[in-house]
mmCIF file with all atom_site columns, N, CA and C in Angstrom:
data_model
loop_
_atom_site.group_PDB
_atom_site.id
_atom_site.type_symbol
_atom_site.label_atom_id
_atom_site.label_alt_id
_atom_site.label_comp_id
_atom_site.label_asym_id
_atom_site.label_entity_id
_atom_site.label_seq_id
_atom_site.pdbx_PDB_ins_code
_atom_site.Cartn_x
_atom_site.Cartn_y
_atom_site.Cartn_z
_atom_site.occupancy
_atom_site.B_iso_or_equiv
_atom_site.pdbx_formal_charge
_atom_site.auth_seq_id
_atom_site.auth_comp_id
_atom_site.auth_asym_id
_atom_site.auth_atom_id
_atom_site.pdbx_PDB_model_num
ATOM 1   N N  . MET A 1 1  ? -8.634  5.731  32.287  1.00 65.00 ? 1111 MET A N  1
ATOM 2   C CA . MET A 1 1  ? -8.553  6.509  31.137  1.00 65.00 ? 1111 MET A CA 1
ATOM 3   C C  . MET A 1 1  ? -8.784  5.496  30.419  1.00 65.00 ? 1111 MET A C  1
ATOM 4   N N  . ALA A 1 2  ? -9.748  5.824  28.719  1.00 89.00 ? 1112 ALA A N  1
ATOM 5   C CA . ALA A 1 2  ? -9.677  5.307  28.027  1.00 89.00 ? 1112 ALA A CA 1
ATOM 6   C C  . ALA A 1 2  ? -8.709  5.083  27.000  1.00 89.00 ? 1112 ALA A C  1
ATOM 7   N N  . ILE A 1 3  ? -8.509  3.861  26.484  1.00 89.00 ? 1113 ILE A N  1
ATOM 8   C CA . ILE A 1 3  ? -7.323  3.595  25.407  1.00 89.00 ? 1113 ILE A CA 1
ATOM 9   C C  . ILE A 1 3  ? -7.346  4.126  24.681  1.00 89.00 ? 1113 ILE A C  1
ATOM 10  N N  . LYS A 1 4  ? -8.154  5.177  23.742  1.00 89.00 ? 1114 LYS A N  1
ATOM 11  C CA . LYS A 1 4  ? -7.503  6.259  22.704  1.00 89.00 ? 1114 LYS A CA 1
ATOM 12  C C  . LYS A 1 4  ? -6.862  7.369  23.204  1.00 89.00 ? 1114 LYS A C  1
ATOM 13  N N  . GLU A 1 5  ? -7.158  7.630  24.577  1.00 92.00 ? 1115 GLU A N  1
ATOM 14  C CA . GLU A 1 5  ? -6.625  8.695  25.638  1.00 92.00 ? 1115 GLU A CA 1
ATOM 15  C C  . GLU A 1 5  ? -4.843  8.321  25.997  1.00 92.00 ? 1115 GLU A C  1
ATOM 16  N N  . GLU A 1 6  ? -5.252  7.070  25.788  1.00 93.00 ? 1116 GLU A N  1
ATOM 17  C CA . GLU A 1 6  ? -4.042  6.310  27.024  1.00 93.00 ? 1116 GLU A CA 1
ATOM 18  C C  . GLU A 1 6  ? -2.687  6.356  25.589  1.00 93.00 ? 1116 GLU A C  1
ATOM 19  N N  . LEU A 1 7  ? -3.448  6.050  24.722  1.00 93.00 ? 1117 LEU A N  1
ATOM 20  C CA . LEU A 1 7  ? -2.178  5.961  23.220  1.00 93.00 ? 1117 LEU A CA 1
ATOM 21  C C  . LEU A 1 7  ? -2.147  7.377  22.734  1.00 93.00 ? 1117 LEU A C  1
ATOM 22  N N  . HIS A 1 8  ? -2.945  8.436  23.014  1.00 92.00 ? 1118 HIS A N  1
ATOM 23  C CA . HIS A 1 8  ? -2.842  9.576  22.975  1.00 92.00 ? 1118 HIS A CA 1
ATOM 24  C C  . HIS A 1 8  ? -1.208  10.369 23.236  1.00 92.00 ? 1118 HIS A C  1
ATOM 25  N N  . GLN A 1 9  ? -1.572  9.802  24.927  1.00 94.00 ? 1119 GLN A N  1
ATOM 26  C CA . GLN A 1 9  ? -0.563  10.062 26.287  1.00 94.00 ? 1119 GLN A CA 1
ATOM 27  C C  . GLN A 1 9  ? 1.014   9.403  25.812  1.00 94.00 ? 1119 GLN A C  1
ATOM 28  N N  . ALA A 1 10 ? 0.398   8.382  25.219  1.00 94.00 ? 1120 ALA A N  1
ATOM 29  C CA . ALA A 1 10 ? 1.978   7.865  25.050  1.00 94.00 ? 1120 ALA A CA 1
ATOM 30  C C  . ALA A 1 10 ? 2.707   7.989  23.645  1.00 94.00 ? 1120 ALA A C  1
ATOM 31  N N  . SER A 1 11 ? 1.622   8.478  22.699  1.00 92.00 ? 1121 SER A N  1
ATOM 32  C CA . SER A 1 11 ? 2.262   9.167  21.684  1.00 92.00 ? 1121 SER A CA 1
ATOM 33  C C  . SER A 1 11 ? 3.183   10.094 21.646  1.00 92.00 ? 1121 SER A C  1
ATOM 34  N N  . LEU A 1 12 ? 2.599   11.007 22.738  1.00 92.00 ? 1122 LEU A N  1
ATOM 35  C CA . LEU A 1 12 ? 3.015   12.582 22.631  1.00 92.00 ? 1122 LEU A CA 1
ATOM 36  C C  . LEU A 1 12 ? 4.196   12.287 23.886  1.00 92.00 ? 1122 LEU A C  1
ATOM 37  N N  . ALA A 1 13 ? 4.185   11.148 25.139  1.00 94.00 ? 1123 ALA A N  1
ATOM 38  C CA . ALA A 1 13 ? 5.438   11.076 25.556  1.00 94.00 ? 1123 ALA A CA 1
ATOM 39  C C  . ALA A 1 13 ? 6.689   10.795 24.846  1.00 94.00 ? 1123 ALA A C  1
ATOM 40  N N  . ILE A 1 14 ? 6.244   9.957  23.665  1.00 92.00 ? 1124 ILE A N  1
ATOM 41  C CA . ILE A 1 14 ? 7.616   9.704  22.882  1.00 92.00 ? 1124 ILE A CA 1
ATOM 42  C C  . ILE A 1 14 ? 7.928   10.514 22.410  1.00 92.00 ? 1124 ILE A C  1
ATOM 43  N N  . ALA A 1 15 ? 7.092   11.076 21.197  1.00 89.00 ? 1125 ALA A N  1
ATOM 44  C CA . ALA A 1 15 ? 7.447   12.510 20.027  1.00 89.00 ? 1125 ALA A CA 1
ATOM 45  C C  . ALA A 1 15 ? 8.069   13.218 21.125  1.00 89.00 ? 1125 ALA A C  1
ATOM 46  N N  . ARG A 1 16 ? 7.993   13.217 22.657  1.00 91.00 ? 1126 ARG A N  1
ATOM 47  C CA . ARG A 1 16 ? 8.395   14.632 23.359  1.00 91.00 ? 1126 ARG A CA 1
ATOM 48  C C  . ARG A 1 16 ? 9.987   14.225 23.846  1.00 91.00 ? 1126 ARG A C  1
ATOM 49  N N  . HIS A 1 17 ? 10.269  12.555 24.033  1.00 92.00 ? 1127 HIS A N  1
ATOM 50  C CA . HIS A 1 17 ? 11.484  12.303 24.341  1.00 92.00 ? 1127 HIS A CA 1
ATOM 51  C C  . HIS A 1 17 ? 12.192  12.162 23.009  1.00 92.00 ? 1127 HIS A C  1
ATOM 52  N N  . LEU A 1 18 ? 11.686  12.294 21.823  1.00 90.00 ? 1128 LEU A N  1
ATOM 53  C CA . LEU A 1 18 ? 12.524  12.105 20.543  1.00 90.00 ? 1128 LEU A CA 1
ATOM 54  C C  . LEU A 1 18 ? 12.750  13.398 20.416  1.00 90.00 ? 1128 LEU A C  1
ATOM 55  N N  . GLY A 1 19 ? 12.225  14.586 20.468  1.00 87.00 ? 1129 GLY A N  1
ATOM 56  C CA . GLY A 1 19 ? 12.094  15.893 20.224  1.00 87.00 ? 1129 GLY A CA 1
ATOM 57  C C  . GLY A 1 19 ? 13.532  16.352 21.159  1.00 87.00 ? 1129 GLY A C  1
ATOM 58  N N  . ASN A 1 20 ? 13.277  15.850 22.100  1.00 91.00 ? 1130 ASN A N  1
ATOM 59  C CA . ASN A 1 20 ? 14.777  16.339 23.254  1.00 91.00 ? 1130 ASN A CA 1
ATOM 60  C C  . ASN A 1 20 ? 15.980  15.559 22.644  1.00 91.00 ? 1130 ASN A C  1
ATOM 61  N N  . SER A 1 21 ? 15.907  14.711 22.413  1.00 90.00 ? 1131 SER A N  1
ATOM 62  C CA . SER A 1 21 ? 17.278  13.832 21.701  1.00 90.00 ? 1131 SER A CA 1
ATOM 63  C C  . SER A 1 21 ? 17.373  14.386 20.417  1.00 90.00 ? 1131 SER A C  1
ATOM 64  N N  . LEU A 1 22 ? 16.531  14.486 19.348  1.00 86.00 ? 1132 LEU A N  1
ATOM 65  C CA . LEU A 1 22 ? 16.770  15.029 18.380  1.00 86.00 ? 1132 LEU A CA 1
ATOM 66  C C  . LEU A 1 22 ? 15.778  15.983 17.555  1.00 86.00 ? 1132 LEU A C  1
ATOM 67  N N  . PRO A 1 23 ? 16.577  17.353 18.002  1.00 78.00 ? 1133 PRO A N  1
ATOM 68  C CA . PRO A 1 23 ? 16.015  18.655 17.900  1.00 78.00 ? 1133 PRO A CA 1
ATOM 69  C C  . PRO A 1 23 ? 15.226  19.069 16.780  1.00 78.00 ? 1133 PRO A C  1
ATOM 70  N N  . HIS A 1 24 ? 15.729  18.479 15.585  1.00 77.00 ? 1134 HIS A N  1
ATOM 71  C CA . HIS A 1 24 ? 15.186  18.899 14.581  1.00 77.00 ? 1134 HIS A CA 1
ATOM 72  C C  . HIS A 1 24 ? 14.300  18.053 13.536  1.00 77.00 ? 1134 HIS A C  1
ATOM 73  N N  . THR A 1 25 ? 13.502  17.330 15.016  1.00 76.00 ? 1135 THR A N  1
ATOM 74  C CA . THR A 1 25 ? 12.354  16.184 14.454  1.00 76.00 ? 1135 THR A CA 1
ATOM 75  C C  . THR A 1 25 ? 11.388  17.108 13.857  1.00 76.00 ? 1135 THR A C  1
ATOM 76  N N  . ALA A 1 26 ? 10.696  16.429 12.540  1.00 70.00 ? 1136 ALA A N  1
ATOM 77  C CA . ALA A 1 26 ? 9.747   17.438 12.099  1.00 70.00 ? 1136 ALA A CA 1
ATOM 78  C C  . ALA A 1 26 ? 8.472   16.365 12.275  1.00 70.00 ? 1136 ALA A C  1
ATOM 79  N N  . ASP A 1 27 ? 8.439   15.006 11.946  1.00 72.00 ? 1137 ASP A N  1
ATOM 80  C CA . ASP A 1 27 ? 7.606   14.209 11.305  1.00 72.00 ? 1137 ASP A CA 1
ATOM 81  C C  . ASP A 1 27 ? 7.792   12.770 11.405  1.00 72.00 ? 1137 ASP A C  1
ATOM 82  N N  . LEU A 1 28 ? 7.289   12.496 12.430  1.00 80.00 ? 1138 LEU A N  1
ATOM 83  C CA . LEU A 1 28 ? 7.379   10.933 12.986  1.00 80.00 ? 1138 LEU A CA 1
ATOM 84  C C  . LEU A 1 28 ? 5.798   9.854  12.791  1.00 80.00 ? 1138 LEU A C  1
ATOM 85  N N  . GLY A 1 29 ? 6.215   8.634  12.390  1.00 81.00 ? 1139 GLY A N  1
ATOM 86  C CA . GLY A 1 29 ? 5.268   7.833  12.285  1.00 81.00 ? 1139 GLY A CA 1
ATOM 87  C C  . GLY A 1 29 ? 5.414   6.635  13.011  1.00 81.00 ? 1139 GLY A C  1
ATOM 88  N N  . LEU A 1 30 ? 4.829   6.795  14.209  1.00 88.00 ? 1140 LEU A N  1
ATOM 89  C CA . LEU A 1 30 ? 4.786   5.943  15.522  1.00 88.00 ? 1140 LEU A CA 1
ATOM 90  C C  . LEU A 1 30 ? 3.918   4.485  15.135  1.00 88.00 ? 1140 LEU A C  1
ATOM 91  N N  . ASP A 1 31 ? 4.196   3.753  15.007  1.00 90.00 ? 1141 ASP A N  1
ATOM 92  C CA . ASP A 1 31 ? 3.937   1.537  15.589  1.00 90.00 ? 1141 ASP A CA 1
ATOM 93  C C  . ASP A 1 31 ? 3.799   1.532  16.500  1.00 90.00 ? 1141 ASP A C  1
ATOM 94  N N  . ILE A 1 32 ? 2.570   1.595  16.851  1.00 92.00 ? 1142 ILE A N  1
ATOM 95  C CA . ILE A 1 32 ? 2.111   1.216  18.475  1.00 92.00 ? 1142 ILE A CA 1
ATOM 96  C C  . ILE A 1 32 ? 0.829   0.081  18.532  1.00 92.00 ? 1142 ILE A C  1
ATOM 97  N N  . GLY A 1 33 ? 0.741   -0.656 19.218  1.00 91.00 ? 1143 GLY A N  1
ATOM 98  C CA . GLY A 1 33 ? -0.085  -1.902 19.259  1.00 91.00 ? 1143 GLY A CA 1
ATOM 99  C C  . GLY A 1 33 ? -0.460  -1.906 20.716  1.00 91.00 ? 1143 GLY A C  1
ATOM 100 N N  . VAL A 1 34 ? -1.278  -2.410 21.063  1.00 92.00 ? 1144 VAL A N  1
ATOM 101 C CA . VAL A 1 34 ? -2.450  -2.587 21.953  1.00 92.00 ? 1144 VAL A CA 1
ATOM 102 C C  . VAL A 1 34 ? -2.353  -4.508 22.345  1.00 92.00 ? 1144 VAL A C  1
ATOM 103 N N  . ASP A 1 35 ? -2.112  -4.734 23.712  1.00 91.00 ? 1145 ASP A N  1
ATOM 104 C CA . ASP A 1 35 ? -1.975  -6.309 23.775  1.00 91.00 ? 1145 ASP A CA 1
ATOM 105 C C  . ASP A 1 35 ? -3.556  -6.461 24.207  1.00 91.00 ? 1145 ASP A C  1
ATOM 106 N N  . GLN A 1 36 ? -3.385  -7.778 24.206  1.00 91.00 ? 1146 GLN A N  1
ATOM 107 C CA . GLN A 1 36 ? -5.010  -8.549 24.762  1.00 91.00 ? 1146 GLN A CA 1
ATOM 108 C C  . GLN A 1 36 ? -5.530  -7.558 26.125  1.00 91.00 ? 1146 GLN A C  1
ATOM 109 N N  . ASN A 1 37 ? -4.189  -7.266 26.993  1.00 91.00 ? 1147 ASN A N  1
ATOM 110 C CA . ASN A 1 37 ? -4.967  -6.662 28.422  1.00 91.00 ? 1147 ASN A CA 1
ATOM 111 C C  . ASN A 1 37 ? -4.754  -5.366 28.304  1.00 91.00 ? 1147 ASN A C  1
ATOM 112 N N  . GLY A 1 38 ? -4.877  -4.741 27.087  1.00 89.00 ? 1148 GLY A N  1
ATOM 113 C CA . GLY A 1 38 ? -4.879  -3.088 27.119  1.00 89.00 ? 1148 GLY A CA 1
ATOM 114 C C  . GLY A 1 38 ? -3.565  -2.589 27.451  1.00 89.00 ? 1148 GLY A C  1
ATOM 115 N N  . GLY A 1 39 ? -2.145  -3.547 27.270  1.00 92.00 ? 1149 GLY A N  1
ATOM 116 C CA . GLY A 1 39 ? -1.667  -2.500 27.345  1.00 92.00 ? 1149 GLY A CA 1
ATOM 117 C C  . GLY A 1 39 ? -0.728  -1.935 26.093  1.00 92.00 ? 1149 GLY A C  1
ATOM 118 N N  . ILE A 1 40 ? 0.136   -0.927 26.356  1.00 93.00 ? 1150 ILE A N  1
ATOM 119 C CA . ILE A 1 40 ? 0.449   0.269  25.277  1.00 93.00 ? 1150 ILE A CA 1
ATOM 120 C C  . ILE A 1 40 ? 1.806   -0.479 24.783  1.00 93.00 ? 1150 ILE A C  1
ATOM 121 N N  . LYS A 1 41 ? 2.079   -1.048 23.773  1.00 94.00 ? 1151 LYS A N  1
ATOM 122 C CA . LYS A 1 41 ? 3.340   -1.432 23.422  1.00 94.00 ? 1151 LYS A CA 1
ATOM 123 C C  . LYS A 1 41 ? 3.904   -0.958 21.968  1.00 94.00 ? 1151 LYS A C  1
ATOM 124 N N  . PHE A 1 42 ? 4.938   -0.294 22.299  1.00 94.00 ? 1152 PHE A N  1
ATOM 125 C CA . PHE A 1 42 ? 5.839   0.746  21.108  1.00 94.00 ? 1152 PHE A CA 1
ATOM 126 C C  . PHE A 1 42 ? 6.507   -0.229 20.157  1.00 94.00 ? 1152 PHE A C  1
ATOM 127 N N  . ILE A 1 43 ? 6.280   -0.203 18.933  1.00 93.00 ? 1153 ILE A N  1
ATOM 128 C CA . ILE A 1 43 ? 7.031   -0.976 18.272  1.00 93.00 ? 1153 ILE A CA 1
ATOM 129 C C  . ILE A 1 43 ? 8.549   -0.551 17.579  1.00 93.00 ? 1153 ILE A C  1
ATOM 130 N N  . GLU A 1 44 ? 7.942   0.795  16.888  1.00 92.00 ? 1154 GLU A N  1
ATOM 131 C CA . GLU A 1 44 ? 9.102   1.136  16.006  1.00 92.00 ? 1154 GLU A CA 1
ATOM 132 C C  . GLU A 1 44 ? 8.746   2.702  15.846  1.00 92.00 ? 1154 GLU A C  1
ATOM 133 N N  . VAL A 1 45 ? 9.528   3.727  15.334  1.00 90.00 ? 1155 VAL A N  1
ATOM 134 C CA . VAL A 1 45 ? 9.342   4.960  15.247  1.00 90.00 ? 1155 VAL A CA 1
ATOM 135 C C  . VAL A 1 45 ? 10.042  5.108  13.459  1.00 90.00 ? 1155 VAL A C  1
ATOM 136 N N  . ASN A 1 46 ? 8.606   5.733  12.585  1.00 84.00 ? 1156 ASN A N  1
ATOM 137 C CA . ASN A 1 46 ? 9.803   5.989  11.629  1.00 84.00 ? 1156 ASN A CA 1
ATOM 138 C C  . ASN A 1 46 ? 10.168  7.404  11.238  1.00 84.00 ? 1156 ASN A C  1
ATOM 139 N N  . GLY A 1 47 ? 10.946  8.148  11.289  1.00 75.00 ? 1157 GLY A N  1
ATOM 140 C CA . GLY A 1 47 ? 11.660  9.510  10.906  1.00 75.00 ? 1157 GLY A CA 1
ATOM 141 C C  . GLY A 1 47 ? 10.808  10.407 10.190  1.00 75.00 ? 1157 GLY A C  1
ATOM 142 N N  . ARG A 1 48 ? 10.408  9.563  8.844   1.00 67.00 ? 1158 ARG A N  1
ATOM 143 C CA . ARG A 1 48 ? 10.144  10.160 7.387   1.00 67.00 ? 1158 ARG A CA 1
ATOM 144 C C  . ARG A 1 48 ? 9.413   8.824  7.272   1.00 67.00 ? 1158 ARG A C  1
ATOM 145 N N  . ASP A 1 49 ? 8.141   9.561  6.164   1.00 70.00 ? 1159 ASP A N  1
ATOM 146 C CA . ASP A 1 49 ? 6.942   9.015  5.750   1.00 70.00 ? 1159 ASP A CA 1
ATOM 147 C C  . ASP A 1 49 ? 7.594   7.926  4.087   1.00 70.00 ? 1159 ASP A C  1
ATOM 148 N N  . GLN A 1 50 ? 7.530   6.808  4.624   1.00 75.00 ? 1160 GLN A N  1
ATOM 149 C CA . GLN A 1 50 ? 8.162   5.458  4.185   1.00 75.00 ? 1160 GLN A CA 1
ATOM 150 C C  . GLN A 1 50 ? 7.194   5.104  2.937   1.00 75.00 ? 1160 GLN A C  1
ATOM 151 N N  . ARG A 1 51 ? 6.031   5.776  2.854   1.00 80.00 ? 1161 ARG A N  1
ATOM 152 C CA . ARG A 1 51 ? 5.224   5.600  1.185   1.00 80.00 ? 1161 ARG A CA 1
ATOM 153 C C  . ARG A 1 51 ? 5.907   6.099  0.095   1.00 80.00 ? 1161 ARG A C  1
ATOM 154 N N  . TYR A 1 52 ? 7.124   6.912  -0.014  1.00 83.00 ? 1162 TYR A N  1
ATOM 155 C CA . TYR A 1 52 ? 6.992   7.294  -1.132  1.00 83.00 ? 1162 TYR A CA 1
ATOM 156 C C  . TYR A 1 52 ? 8.080   6.829  -1.631  1.00 83.00 ? 1162 TYR A C  1
ATOM 157 N N  . SER A 1 53 ? 8.610   5.648  -0.836  1.00 85.00 ? 1163 SER A N  1
ATOM 158 C CA . SER A 1 53 ? 9.679   4.984  -1.556  1.00 85.00 ? 1163 SER A CA 1
ATOM 159 C C  . SER A 1 53 ? 8.968   3.845  -2.717  1.00 85.00 ? 1163 SER A C  1
ATOM 160 N N  . PHE A 1 54 ? 7.611   3.397  -2.732  1.00 87.00 ? 1164 PHE A N  1
ATOM 161 C CA . PHE A 1 54 ? 6.555   2.996  -3.965  1.00 87.00 ? 1164 PHE A CA 1
ATOM 162 C C  . PHE A 1 54 ? 6.448   4.134  -4.777  1.00 87.00 ? 1164 PHE A C  1
ATOM 163 N N  . ARG A 1 55 ? 6.173   5.462  -4.473  1.00 89.00 ? 1165 ARG A N  1
ATOM 164 C CA . ARG A 1 55 ? 6.152   6.081  -6.028  1.00 89.00 ? 1165 ARG A CA 1
ATOM 165 C C  . ARG A 1 55 ? 8.009   6.100  -6.560  1.00 89.00 ? 1165 ARG A C  1
ATOM 166 N N  . LYS A 1 56 ? 8.751   6.584  -5.800  1.00 91.00 ? 1166 LYS A N  1
ATOM 167 C CA . LYS A 1 56 ? 9.993   6.485  -6.820  1.00 91.00 ? 1166 LYS A CA 1
ATOM 168 C C  . LYS A 1 56 ? 9.880   5.287  -7.325  1.00 91.00 ? 1166 LYS A C  1
ATOM 169 N N  . ALA A 1 57 ? 9.847   4.110  -7.050  1.00 94.00 ? 1167 ALA A N  1
ATOM 170 C CA . ALA A 1 57 ? 10.051  2.628  -7.663  1.00 94.00 ? 1167 ALA A CA 1
ATOM 171 C C  . ALA A 1 57 ? 8.188   2.745  -8.815  1.00 94.00 ? 1167 ALA A C  1
ATOM 172 N N  . LYS A 1 58 ? 8.095   3.863  -9.029  1.00 93.00 ? 1168 LYS A N  1
ATOM 173 C CA . LYS A 1 58 ? 6.855   3.790  -10.059 1.00 93.00 ? 1168 LYS A CA 1
ATOM 174 C C  . LYS A 1 58 ? 6.022   2.792  -9.295  1.00 93.00 ? 1168 LYS A C  1
ATOM 175 N N  . MET A 1 59 ? 5.984   2.649  -8.253  1.00 92.00 ? 1169 MET A N  1
ATOM 176 C CA . MET A 1 59 ? 4.329   1.342  -7.908  1.00 92.00 ? 1169 MET A CA 1
ATOM 177 C C  . MET A 1 59 ? 3.444   2.592  -7.490  1.00 92.00 ? 1169 MET A C  1
ATOM 178 N N  . HIS A 1 60 ? 2.742   3.185  -8.252  1.00 92.00 ? 1170 HIS A N  1
ATOM 179 C CA . HIS A 1 60 ? 1.617   3.755  -8.482  1.00 92.00 ? 1170 HIS A CA 1
ATOM 180 C C  . HIS A 1 60 ? 0.438   3.391  -7.314  1.00 92.00 ? 1170 HIS A C  1
ATOM 181 N N  . THR A 1 61 ? 0.095   2.047  -8.318  1.00 92.00 ? 1171 THR A N  1
ATOM 182 C CA . THR A 1 61 ? -1.318  1.834  -7.751  1.00 92.00 ? 1171 THR A CA 1
ATOM 183 C C  . THR A 1 61 ? -0.872  1.546  -6.009  1.00 92.00 ? 1171 THR A C  1
ATOM 184 N N  . THR A 1 62 ? 0.045   0.830  -5.727  1.00 89.00 ? 1172 THR A N  1
ATOM 185 C CA . THR A 1 62 ? 0.810   0.371  -4.036  1.00 89.00 ? 1172 THR A CA 1
ATOM 186 C C  . THR A 1 62 ? 0.722   1.534  -3.212  1.00 89.00 ? 1172 THR A C  1
ATOM 187 N N  . PHE A 1 63 ? 1.377   3.086  -3.819  1.00 88.00 ? 1173 PHE A N  1
ATOM 188 C CA . PHE A 1 63 ? 1.602   4.001  -3.351  1.00 88.00 ? 1173 PHE A CA 1
ATOM 189 C C  . PHE A 1 63 ? -0.058  4.965  -3.127  1.00 88.00 ? 1173 PHE A C  1
ATOM 190 N N  . TYR A 1 64 ? -0.749  4.856  -4.046  1.00 88.00 ? 1174 TYR A N  1
ATOM 191 C CA . TYR A 1 64 ? -2.054  5.537  -3.671  1.00 88.00 ? 1174 TYR A CA 1
ATOM 192 C C  . TYR A 1 64 ? -3.014  4.550  -2.544  1.00 88.00 ? 1174 TYR A C  1
ATOM 193 N N  . LYS A 1 65 ? -3.062  3.242  -2.539  1.00 86.00 ? 1175 LYS A N  1
ATOM 194 C CA . LYS A 1 65 ? -3.460  2.272  -1.826  1.00 86.00 ? 1175 LYS A CA 1
ATOM 195 C C  . LYS A 1 65 ? -2.411  2.671  -0.255  1.00 86.00 ? 1175 LYS A C  1
ATOM 196 N N  . THR A 1 66 ? -1.269  3.210  0.239   1.00 82.00 ? 1176 THR A N  1
ATOM 197 C CA . THR A 1 66 ? -1.224  3.385  1.350   1.00 82.00 ? 1176 THR A CA 1
ATOM 198 C C  . THR A 1 66 ? -1.932  4.355  2.237   1.00 82.00 ? 1176 THR A C  1
ATOM 199 N N  . TYR A 1 67 ? -2.571  5.383  1.128   1.00 83.00 ? 1177 TYR A N  1
ATOM 200 C CA . TYR A 1 67 ? -3.294  6.142  1.577   1.00 83.00 ? 1177 TYR A CA 1
ATOM 201 C C  . TYR A 1 67 ? -4.803  5.869  1.594   1.00 83.00 ? 1177 TYR A C  1
ATOM 202 N N  . GLU A 1 68 ? -5.493  4.852  0.788   1.00 86.00 ? 1178 GLU A N  1
ATOM 203 C CA . GLU A 1 68 ? -6.725  4.751  0.668   1.00 86.00 ? 1178 GLU A CA 1
ATOM 204 C C  . GLU A 1 68 ? -7.042  3.887  1.831   1.00 86.00 ? 1178 GLU A C  1
ATOM 205 N N  . THR A 1 69 ? -6.276  2.307  1.771   1.00 81.00 ? 1179 THR A N  1
ATOM 206 C CA . THR A 1 69 ? -6.284  1.718  2.708   1.00 81.00 ? 1179 THR A CA 1
ATOM 207 C C  . THR A 1 69 ? -6.555  1.742  4.600   1.00 81.00 ? 1179 THR A C  1
ATOM 208 N N  . PRO A 1 70 ? -5.739  3.232  4.943   1.00 77.00 ? 1180 PRO A N  1
ATOM 209 C CA . PRO A 1 70 ? -6.225  3.732  6.415   1.00 77.00 ? 1180 PRO A CA 1
ATOM 210 C C  . PRO A 1 70 ? -7.701  4.526  5.808   1.00 77.00 ? 1180 PRO A C  1
ATOM 211 N N  . LEU A 1 71 ? -7.919  4.987  4.872   1.00 83.00 ? 1181 LEU A N  1
ATOM 212 C CA . LEU A 1 71 ? -9.189  5.701  4.818   1.00 83.00 ? 1181 LEU A CA 1
ATOM 213 C C  . LEU A 1 71 ? -10.296 4.926  5.006   1.00 83.00 ? 1181 LEU A C  1
ATOM 214 N N  . LYS A 1 72 ? -10.203 4.082  4.269   1.00 85.00 ? 1182 LYS A N  1
ATOM 215 C CA . LYS A 1 72 ? -10.971 2.450  4.154   1.00 85.00 ? 1182 LYS A CA 1
ATOM 216 C C  . LYS A 1 72 ? -11.390 1.946  5.540   1.00 85.00 ? 1182 LYS A C  1
ATOM 217 N N  . TYR A 1 73 ? -10.159 2.453  6.618   1.00 80.00 ? 1183 TYR A N  1
ATOM 218 C CA . TYR A 1 73 ? -10.287 1.528  7.512   1.00 80.00 ? 1183 TYR A CA 1
ATOM 219 C C  . TYR A 1 73 ? -10.999 2.319  8.403   1.00 80.00 ? 1183 TYR A C  1
ATOM 220 N N  . ALA A 1 74 ? -10.622 3.261  8.454   1.00 81.00 ? 1184 ALA A N  1
ATOM 221 C CA . ALA A 1 74 ? -11.072 4.635  9.213   1.00 81.00 ? 1184 ALA A CA 1
ATOM 222 C C  . ALA A 1 74 ? -12.905 4.597  9.287   1.00 81.00 ? 1184 ALA A C  1
ATOM 223 N N  . LYS A 1 75 ? -13.256 4.661  8.082   1.00 87.00 ? 1185 LYS A N  1
ATOM 224 C CA . LYS A 1 75 ? -14.581 4.901  7.496   1.00 87.00 ? 1185 LYS A CA 1
ATOM 225 C C  . LYS A 1 75 ? -15.016 3.354  8.147   1.00 87.00 ? 1185 LYS A C  1
ATOM 226 N N  . PHE A 1 76 ? -14.522 2.086  7.823   1.00 85.00 ? 1186 PHE A N  1
ATOM 227 C CA . PHE A 1 76 ? -15.182 0.934  8.508   1.00 85.00 ? 1186 PHE A CA 1
ATOM 228 C C  . PHE A 1 76 ? -15.452 0.903  9.812   1.00 85.00 ? 1186 PHE A C  1
ATOM 229 N N  . LEU A 1 77 ? -14.430 1.433  10.580  1.00 81.00 ? 1187 LEU A N  1
ATOM 230 C CA . LEU A 1 77 ? -14.532 2.268  12.803  1.00 81.00 ? 1187 LEU A CA 1
ATOM 231 C C  . LEU A 1 77 ? -15.803 3.353  12.679  1.00 81.00 ? 1187 LEU A C  1
ATOM 232 N N  . LEU A 1 78 ? -16.274 3.812  11.990  1.00 83.00 ? 1188 LEU A N  1
ATOM 233 C CA . LEU A 1 78 ? -16.506 5.006  12.380  1.00 83.00 ? 1188 LEU A CA 1
ATOM 234 C C  . LEU A 1 78 ? -18.105 4.644  12.125  1.00 83.00 ? 1188 LEU A C  1
ATOM 235 N N  . LYS A 1 79 ? -18.583 3.510  11.359  1.00 80.00 ? 1189 LYS A N  1
ATOM 236 C CA . LYS A 1 79 ? -19.714 2.568  11.212  1.00 80.00 ? 1189 LYS A CA 1
ATOM 237 C C  . LYS A 1 79 ? -19.895 1.995  12.379  1.00 80.00 ? 1189 LYS A C  1
#
């Protein structure tokens, strides 16, 4: 199975498990890594988007970069 599909399946399994334990869960941010051997490592889950703490602190540049940086990285990966 390709690593992308393994990550997808692991993410769904984690979300299902949390959904069964916390029935009103609606939005999750999963931090997952892949080791040098291709093993998937679950790091942590965030139940709420943490970006908004930057906006609340009036750190507008940092807030917007939290959206911009992942998009730039995705663009890089597409090339």
